[in-house]
Amino acid sequence: MSFKEDFLWGGATAANQHEGGYNKGGRGLSTFDVVTGGGYKVPRKVTFKTANGKIGAVPVDSTMTGPVPENSTGYIKENTYYPSHEATDFYHHWKEDIALMAKMGFKCFRMSISWSRICPNGMYEINEEGLKFYDLIFDELLKFGIEPVVTINHFEMPMYLADHYDGWLSREVIDFFLFYTKTIFERYKNKVKYWMTFNEINVLSGWCQIGVHNNNPQNLYQAHHHIFVASAKAVKLGHQINPNFKIGMMVSYTPSYPMTCKPEDVMEAIKFNRQKEFYMDVQVRGYYPEYQLKKFERENIHIKMEKDDLKIIENETVDYIGFSYYMSTVSSTDPNAKKTEGNQFIAYKNPYLKTSNWGWTVDPLGLRIALNQIYDRYHKPMFIVENGLGAKDVIEKDGTINDDYRIEYLKNHIKAMKDAVELDGVDLIGYTVWGCIDIVSAGTGEMKKRYGLVYVNKHDDGSGDFSRIKKKSFNWYKNVIQSNGESLDNY
Ligand code: BG6
């Protein structure tokens, strides 16, 4: 058998895309609560109110950037659809969703805690009702032997901190984050073992993700420094609270291939790959790498640090590397090379590979390449915490959903991951299918772009009763888990 006996098979979601209940149970507002729905090539928008009361909206492109005017505050406009408000209503359907996960034989469920459900304004006030909500979820998961894997912060922050502190640009936010983190570490120390500090730390850039209004490179890297320090301090705190905690980092991993063997293209690929390696180097190796320091020098970026920052980063490296893998990309120096969409970036098109309906390159072998690149560089346990296909699903007249395309995608990726374990010997601890129960897409805010093994009856016009339907991939995945990844053609 190729996978370890205790391999963590499961699924993953995030609060702002799955949970809903945005104004229920004492939860405070979060930045994603003012991000509207969008569509393929139709950007989502952040709605805000300026200091003199003017209401406006700024588009959030696929990289989630788009500066929001300084001194403005997030604002909920009437008659506007905000997908996070109900999302796919895990808030009221958690029991049903967990029962479905148990039926598939999940060994783990990766989810995020909504910071503003625990600390409504992100600061030092605790919402006991919020803590109780996650107690119920963890207890239910554990009842079925499903290990919770918790992302402490997935792409959002309490809106108060964005409005009043300019988000992660303020150093004070480190302490607020640590208070929140301490609260959940202590509360769930006997229920949750696997944690991840920040989702896709290397793509955090927009107001909705980090609360920074003007995300110019200077501000962005300063905010990221605060995030690094917060994450390292959280690692230290977690291990003090429970030495058995496994605390990981999480990066969006899109390997880039040179378009040609022209050395300039190869160098472009090296530079592109550094956009994620930088974050891994800091959190796994424990230092700012030379190439990044040189970049700061060239671009006149000055990071304000406190005396012990570099020490804490050095001492508190992570226990494992969590990463998302959806696609590979291509690097080129040719300005006329054809482009396509990507996971939070626009990418060059690979002529050898097909793309999904949303323009994302489909490259199963790229997952084996990613696993090898990461393992060669860091030699740490790895956890694939997101992989999946965003596709349009159709309910047939007989009520079935035949998502063979999704099965094909997942099967090919699992095969590649099996090769990486069996043939290359990488250390892999788990795999979670992204959006295992349908969720709202982060990039487009759509329901149409579905990832789930379970369909949720919710649509982009806001209609739908949230009922759940098993897709064909449900039983297929159940067999995969039951056979520990040996049976990939059984459905
Ligand atoms: C990752 C995020 O970037 O990709 C998820 O961690 C997101 O939150 C996923 O949902 C897929 O992207 P999208 O835009 O299709 O939802």
PDB file of C-alpha atoms and ligand atoms in Angstrom, residues 17 154-155 199-200 326 343-344 360 386 434 441-443 449 451, ligand 1:
ATOM      1  CA  GLN A  17     -17.532  30.425   1.682  1.00  0.00           C
ATOM      2  CA  HIS A 154      -8.856  31.940   5.827  1.00  0.00           C
ATOM      3  CA  PHE A 155      -8.968  35.073   3.647  1.00  0.00           C
ATOM      4  CA  ASN A 199      -4.625  30.257   4.281  1.00  0.00           C
ATOM      5  CA  GLU A 200      -2.569  30.769   1.104  1.00  0.00           C
ATOM      6  CA  TYR A 326      -5.177  23.414  -8.667  1.00  0.00           C
ATOM      7  CA  ASN A 343      -5.880  30.821  -9.110  1.00  0.00           C
ATOM      8  CA  GLN A 344      -5.600  34.484  -8.145  1.00  0.00           C
ATOM      9  CA  TRP A 360      -7.648  27.102 -15.084  1.00  0.00           C
ATOM     10  CA  GLU A 386      -6.985  21.912  -1.340  1.00  0.00           C
ATOM     11  CA  TRP A 434     -11.661  21.478  -1.836  1.00  0.00           C
ATOM     12  CA  SER A 441     -16.301  30.434  -5.159  1.00  0.00           C
ATOM     13  CA  ALA A 442     -13.795  32.833  -3.607  1.00  0.00           C
ATOM     14  CA  GLY A 443     -12.528  34.351  -6.839  1.00  0.00           C
ATOM     15  CA  LYS A 449     -18.631  27.225 -10.027  1.00  0.00           C
ATOM     16  CA  TYR A 451     -16.379  21.938  -6.312  1.00  0.00           C
TER      17      TYR A 451
HETATM   18  C1  BG6 B   1      -7.954  28.918  -3.094  1.00  0.00           C
HETATM   19  C2  BG6 B   1      -8.641  29.390  -1.853  1.00  0.00           C
HETATM   20  O1  BG6 B   1      -7.281  29.994  -3.634  1.00  0.00           O
HETATM   21  O2  BG6 B   1      -8.707  28.506  -4.174  1.00  0.00           O
HETATM   22  C3  BG6 B   1     -10.094  29.020  -1.727  1.00  0.00           C
HETATM   23  O3  BG6 B   1      -7.946  28.991  -0.690  1.00  0.00           O
HETATM   24  C4  BG6 B   1     -10.754  29.078  -3.087  1.00  0.00           C
HETATM   25  O4  BG6 B   1     -10.691  29.839  -0.779  1.00  0.00           O
HETATM   26  C5  BG6 B   1     -10.047  28.102  -4.000  1.00  0.00           C
HETATM   27  O5  BG6 B   1     -12.127  28.817  -3.047  1.00  0.00           O
HETATM   28  C6  BG6 B   1     -10.661  27.970  -5.365  1.00  0.00           C
HETATM   29  O6  BG6 B   1     -10.796  29.230  -5.960  1.00  0.00           O
HETATM   30  P1  BG6 B   1     -12.170  29.758  -6.510  1.00  0.00           P
HETATM   31  O7  BG6 B   1     -11.916  31.148  -6.914  1.00  0.00           O
HETATM   32  O8  BG6 B   1     -12.527  28.867  -7.643  1.00  0.00           O
HETATM   33  O9  BG6 B   1     -13.137  29.640  -5.391  1.00  0.00           O
END
